[in-house]
CSV table of C-alpha atoms in Angstrom, one decimal:
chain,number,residue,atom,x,y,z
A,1,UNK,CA,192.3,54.8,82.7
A,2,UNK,CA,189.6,56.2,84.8
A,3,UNK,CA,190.8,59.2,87.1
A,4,UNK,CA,187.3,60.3,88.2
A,5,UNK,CA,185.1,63.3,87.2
A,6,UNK,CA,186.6,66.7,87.3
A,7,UNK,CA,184.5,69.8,88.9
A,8,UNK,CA,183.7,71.0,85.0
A,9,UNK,CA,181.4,68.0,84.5
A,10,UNK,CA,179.4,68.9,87.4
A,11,UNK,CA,179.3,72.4,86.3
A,12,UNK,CA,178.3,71.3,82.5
A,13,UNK,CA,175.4,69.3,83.7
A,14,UNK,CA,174.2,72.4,85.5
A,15,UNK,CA,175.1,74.8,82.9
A,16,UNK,CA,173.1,72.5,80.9
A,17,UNK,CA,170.2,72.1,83.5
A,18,UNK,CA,169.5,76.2,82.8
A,19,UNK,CA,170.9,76.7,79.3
A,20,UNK,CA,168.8,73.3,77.5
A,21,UNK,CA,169.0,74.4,73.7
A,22,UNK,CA,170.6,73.9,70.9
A,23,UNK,CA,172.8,77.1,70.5
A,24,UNK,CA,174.4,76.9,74.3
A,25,UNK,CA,175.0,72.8,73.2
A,26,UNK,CA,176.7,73.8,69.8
A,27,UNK,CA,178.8,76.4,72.0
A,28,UNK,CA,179.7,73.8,74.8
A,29,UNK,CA,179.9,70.7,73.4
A,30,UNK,CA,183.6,70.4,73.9
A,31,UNK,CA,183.2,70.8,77.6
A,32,UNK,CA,180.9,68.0,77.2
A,33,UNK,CA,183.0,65.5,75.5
A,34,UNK,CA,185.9,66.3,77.3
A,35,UNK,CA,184.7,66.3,80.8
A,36,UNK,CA,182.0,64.0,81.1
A,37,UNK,CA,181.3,62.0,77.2
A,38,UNK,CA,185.6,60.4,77.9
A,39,UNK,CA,185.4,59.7,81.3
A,40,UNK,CA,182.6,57.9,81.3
A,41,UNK,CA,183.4,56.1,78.4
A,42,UNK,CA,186.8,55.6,80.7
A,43,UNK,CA,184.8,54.2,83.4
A,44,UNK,CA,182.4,52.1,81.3
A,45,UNK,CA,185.7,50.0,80.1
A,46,UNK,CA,187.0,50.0,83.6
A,47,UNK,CA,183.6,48.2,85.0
A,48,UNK,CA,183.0,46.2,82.0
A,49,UNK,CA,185.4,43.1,83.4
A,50,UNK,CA,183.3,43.1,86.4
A,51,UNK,CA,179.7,43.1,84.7
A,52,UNK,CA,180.8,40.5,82.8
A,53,UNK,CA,182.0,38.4,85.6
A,54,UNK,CA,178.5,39.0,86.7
A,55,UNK,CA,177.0,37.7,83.5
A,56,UNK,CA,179.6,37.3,80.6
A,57,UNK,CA,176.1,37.8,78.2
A,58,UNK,CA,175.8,41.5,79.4
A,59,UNK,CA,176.4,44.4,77.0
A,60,UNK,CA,179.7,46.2,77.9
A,61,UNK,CA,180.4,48.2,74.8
A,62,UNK,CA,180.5,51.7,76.0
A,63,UNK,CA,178.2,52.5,73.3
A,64,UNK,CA,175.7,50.7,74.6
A,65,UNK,CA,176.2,51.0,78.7
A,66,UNK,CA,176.7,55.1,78.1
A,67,UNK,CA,173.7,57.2,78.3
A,68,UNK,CA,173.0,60.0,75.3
A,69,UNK,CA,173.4,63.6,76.2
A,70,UNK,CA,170.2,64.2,73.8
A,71,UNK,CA,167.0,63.2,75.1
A,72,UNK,CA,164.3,61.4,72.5
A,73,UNK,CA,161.0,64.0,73.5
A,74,UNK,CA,158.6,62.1,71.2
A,75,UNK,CA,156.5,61.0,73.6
A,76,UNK,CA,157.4,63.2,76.6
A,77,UNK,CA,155.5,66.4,78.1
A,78,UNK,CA,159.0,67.4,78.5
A,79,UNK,CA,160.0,68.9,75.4
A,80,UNK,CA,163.9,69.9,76.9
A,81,UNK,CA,166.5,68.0,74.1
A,82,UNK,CA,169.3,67.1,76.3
A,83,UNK,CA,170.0,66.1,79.9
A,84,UNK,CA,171.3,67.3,82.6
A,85,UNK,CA,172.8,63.4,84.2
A,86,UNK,CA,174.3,60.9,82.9
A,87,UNK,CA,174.6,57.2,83.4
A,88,UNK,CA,176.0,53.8,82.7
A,89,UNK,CA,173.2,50.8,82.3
A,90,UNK,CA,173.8,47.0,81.8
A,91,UNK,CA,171.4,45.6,79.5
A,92,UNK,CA,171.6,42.4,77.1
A,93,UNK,CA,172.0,43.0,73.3
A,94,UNK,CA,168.3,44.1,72.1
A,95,UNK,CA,167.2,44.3,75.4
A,96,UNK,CA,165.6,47.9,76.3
A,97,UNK,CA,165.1,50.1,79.1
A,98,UNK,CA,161.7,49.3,80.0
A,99,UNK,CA,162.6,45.5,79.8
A,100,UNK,CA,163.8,43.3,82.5
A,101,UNK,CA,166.0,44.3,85.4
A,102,UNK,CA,169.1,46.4,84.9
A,103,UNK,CA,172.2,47.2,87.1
A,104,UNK,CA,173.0,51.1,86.9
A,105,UNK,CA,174.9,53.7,88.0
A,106,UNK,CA,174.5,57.9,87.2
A,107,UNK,CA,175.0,61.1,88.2
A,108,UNK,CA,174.3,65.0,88.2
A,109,UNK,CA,174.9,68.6,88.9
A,110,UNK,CA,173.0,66.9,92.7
A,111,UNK,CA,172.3,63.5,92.7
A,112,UNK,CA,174.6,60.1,92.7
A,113,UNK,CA,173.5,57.1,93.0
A,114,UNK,CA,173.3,54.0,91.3
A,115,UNK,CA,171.5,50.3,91.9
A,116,UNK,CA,169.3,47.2,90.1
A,117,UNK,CA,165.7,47.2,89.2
A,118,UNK,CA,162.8,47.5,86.6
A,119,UNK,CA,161.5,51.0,85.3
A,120,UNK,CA,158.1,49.4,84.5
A,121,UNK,CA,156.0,46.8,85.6
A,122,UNK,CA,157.1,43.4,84.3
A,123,UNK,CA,153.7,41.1,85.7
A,124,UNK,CA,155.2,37.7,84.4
A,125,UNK,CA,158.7,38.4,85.8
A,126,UNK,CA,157.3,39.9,89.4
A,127,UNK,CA,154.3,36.4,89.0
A,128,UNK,CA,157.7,34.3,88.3
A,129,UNK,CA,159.4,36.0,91.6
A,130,UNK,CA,156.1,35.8,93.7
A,131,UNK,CA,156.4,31.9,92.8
A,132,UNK,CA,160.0,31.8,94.1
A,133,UNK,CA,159.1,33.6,97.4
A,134,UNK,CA,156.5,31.0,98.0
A,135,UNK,CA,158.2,28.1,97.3
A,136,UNK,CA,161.8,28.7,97.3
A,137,UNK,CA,162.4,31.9,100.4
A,138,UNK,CA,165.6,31.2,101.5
A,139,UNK,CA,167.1,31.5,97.6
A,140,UNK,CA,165.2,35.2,97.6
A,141,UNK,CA,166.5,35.5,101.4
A,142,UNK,CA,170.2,35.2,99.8
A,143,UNK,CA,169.7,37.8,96.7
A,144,UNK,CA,168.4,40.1,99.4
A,145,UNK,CA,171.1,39.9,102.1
A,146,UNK,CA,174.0,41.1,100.4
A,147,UNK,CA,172.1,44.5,99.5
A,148,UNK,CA,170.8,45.2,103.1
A,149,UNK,CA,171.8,48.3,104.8
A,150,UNK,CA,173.3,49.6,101.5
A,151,UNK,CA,170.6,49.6,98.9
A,152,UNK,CA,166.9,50.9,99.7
A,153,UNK,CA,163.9,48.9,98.1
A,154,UNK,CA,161.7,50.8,95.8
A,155,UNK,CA,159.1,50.0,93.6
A,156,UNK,CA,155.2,50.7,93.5
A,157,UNK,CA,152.8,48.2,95.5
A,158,UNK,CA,149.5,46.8,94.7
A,159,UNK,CA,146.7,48.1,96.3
A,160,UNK,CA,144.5,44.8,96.1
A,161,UNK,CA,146.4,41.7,95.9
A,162,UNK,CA,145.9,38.4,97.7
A,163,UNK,CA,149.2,37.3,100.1
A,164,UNK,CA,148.7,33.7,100.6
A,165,UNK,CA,149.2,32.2,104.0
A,166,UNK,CA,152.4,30.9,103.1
A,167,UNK,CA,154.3,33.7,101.8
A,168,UNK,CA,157.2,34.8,104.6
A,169,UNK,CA,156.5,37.6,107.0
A,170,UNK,CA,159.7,39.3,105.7
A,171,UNK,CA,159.6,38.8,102.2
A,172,UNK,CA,155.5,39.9,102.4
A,173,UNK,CA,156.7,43.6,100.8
A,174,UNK,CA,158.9,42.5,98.0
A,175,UNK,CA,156.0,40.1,97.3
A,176,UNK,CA,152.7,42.8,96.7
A,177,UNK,CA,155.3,45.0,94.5
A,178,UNK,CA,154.2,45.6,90.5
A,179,UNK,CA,158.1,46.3,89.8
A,180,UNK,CA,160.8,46.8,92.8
A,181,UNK,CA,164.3,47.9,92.5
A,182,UNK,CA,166.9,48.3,94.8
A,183,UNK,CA,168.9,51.7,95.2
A,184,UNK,CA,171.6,54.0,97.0
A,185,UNK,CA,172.3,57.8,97.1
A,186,UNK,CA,175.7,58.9,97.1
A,187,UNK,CA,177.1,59.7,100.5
A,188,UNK,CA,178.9,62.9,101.6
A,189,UNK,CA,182.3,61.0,101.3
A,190,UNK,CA,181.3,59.3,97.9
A,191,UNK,CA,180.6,62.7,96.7
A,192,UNK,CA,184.2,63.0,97.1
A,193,UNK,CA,185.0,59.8,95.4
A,194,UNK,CA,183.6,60.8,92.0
A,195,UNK,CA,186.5,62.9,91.6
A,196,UNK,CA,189.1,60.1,91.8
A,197,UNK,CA,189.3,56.4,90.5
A,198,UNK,CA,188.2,55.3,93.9
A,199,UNK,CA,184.6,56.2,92.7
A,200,UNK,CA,185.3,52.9,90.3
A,201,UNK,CA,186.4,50.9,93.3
A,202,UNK,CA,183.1,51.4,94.5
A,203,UNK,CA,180.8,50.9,91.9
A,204,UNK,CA,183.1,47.0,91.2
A,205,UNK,CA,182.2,46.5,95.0
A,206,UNK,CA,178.8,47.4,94.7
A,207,UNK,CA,177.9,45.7,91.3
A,208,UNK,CA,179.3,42.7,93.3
A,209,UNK,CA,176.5,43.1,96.0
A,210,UNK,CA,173.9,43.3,93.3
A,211,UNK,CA,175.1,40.3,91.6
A,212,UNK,CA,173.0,37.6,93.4
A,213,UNK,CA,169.4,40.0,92.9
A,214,UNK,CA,170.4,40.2,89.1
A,215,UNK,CA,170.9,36.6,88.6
A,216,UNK,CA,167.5,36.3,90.5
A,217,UNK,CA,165.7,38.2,88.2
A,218,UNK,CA,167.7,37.0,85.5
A,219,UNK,CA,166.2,33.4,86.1
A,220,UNK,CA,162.9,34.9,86.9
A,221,UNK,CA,162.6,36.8,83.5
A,222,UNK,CA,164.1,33.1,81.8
A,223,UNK,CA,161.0,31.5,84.0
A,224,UNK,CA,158.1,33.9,82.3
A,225,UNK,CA,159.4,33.5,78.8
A,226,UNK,CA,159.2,29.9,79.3
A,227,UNK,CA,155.7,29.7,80.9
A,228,UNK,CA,154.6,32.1,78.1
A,229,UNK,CA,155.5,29.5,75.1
A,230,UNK,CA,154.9,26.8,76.9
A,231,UNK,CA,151.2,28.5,77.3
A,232,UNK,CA,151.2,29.1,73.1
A,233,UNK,CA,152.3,25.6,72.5
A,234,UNK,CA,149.0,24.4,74.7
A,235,UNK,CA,146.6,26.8,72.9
């Protein structure tokens, strides 16, 4: 059962953060799988009931939800091999990071925080949700609501892009976005929390807010495959 993350994770991430190389790893990597590798593995079984009741088709196996403590630095500036957070992602089997719109949760030596979004731009999902804001606004008004106050919108804007007349006042900055995501940073308190199994209690309550968005995107993502074979089939 998950009891929450002692003060020895946080001070192996940031041990890490200063000591990134193979030797201190080799010399630490108990730390790391008792103190942050079990209970997060701890945690991911404790949340998987929930992000199933979201969608029973989500990947729960800890396996797949837990970040790696080694980074892949093929294609990054950023030659450092491990990291210095950690997260839990919900994905679908085969599904990627850079692919549709995930629920997370993570943390580090300073930042907590966890949400829903895309890490990259997804132009026939966001065309598919632009569709849905125009003809359907009151469905995109309800995946909204239950995240307002809590979560933060993010996600990069068009510079040029036509609103039509008909697109909502309100819904006019979810509608220019290239990918958006929704996000919260850790309070003071919830700081706290990550030491305890309360920290689980919030994440269930929270996954439960993003529910609705996911679902959204879910159908929106469904929408653009459809239009896209329905486009080969007309070829």
């Amino acid at each position: 059962m998950f009891e929450g993350f002692s003060q020895e994770a946080l001070d192996f991430l940031n041990d890490i953060r200063f000591n990134n190389n193979q030797t201190f790893y080799e010399a630490n990597k108990a730390r790391y799988e008792r103190y942050v590798k079990q209970p997060m593995r701890e945690l991911s079984d404790e949340l998987a009931p929930v992000v199933q009741l979201i969608d029973p088709k989500l990947d729960t196996r800890p396996g797949r939800t837990m970040s790696r403590i080694r980074r892949d630095t093929r294609y990054t500036k950023d030659k450092s091999p491990f990291r210095d957070h950690v997260w839990l992602g919900w994905r679908y089997p085969g599904e990627g990071r850079a692919e549709g719109f995930h629920m997370y949760w993570g943390f580090g030596a300073d930042w907590l925080g966890w949400g829903c979004g895309s890490y990259y731009t997804d132009k026939p999902m966001m065309d598919a949700l632009r569709m849905e804001i125009r003809r359907h606004p009151d469905e995109v008004r309800g995946a909204l609501k239950p995240l307002a106050g809590r979560f933060a919108m993010y996600g990069e804007d068009y510079k040029k892009i036509a609103v039509p007349k008909d697109v909502p006042e309100d819904l006019k900055t979810l509608y220019i976005k290239k990918y958006v995501g929704f996000d919260h940073d850790g309070t003071q308190e919830e700081w706290a929390m990550l030491h305890t199994h309360a920290m689980a209690d919030v994440i269930a309550a929270d996954l439960s807010k993003m529910a609705p968005m996911h679902r959204l995107m879910r159908r929106m993502r469904a929408q653009a495959e459809q239009a896209a074979q329905e486009a080969v089939r007309e070829r």
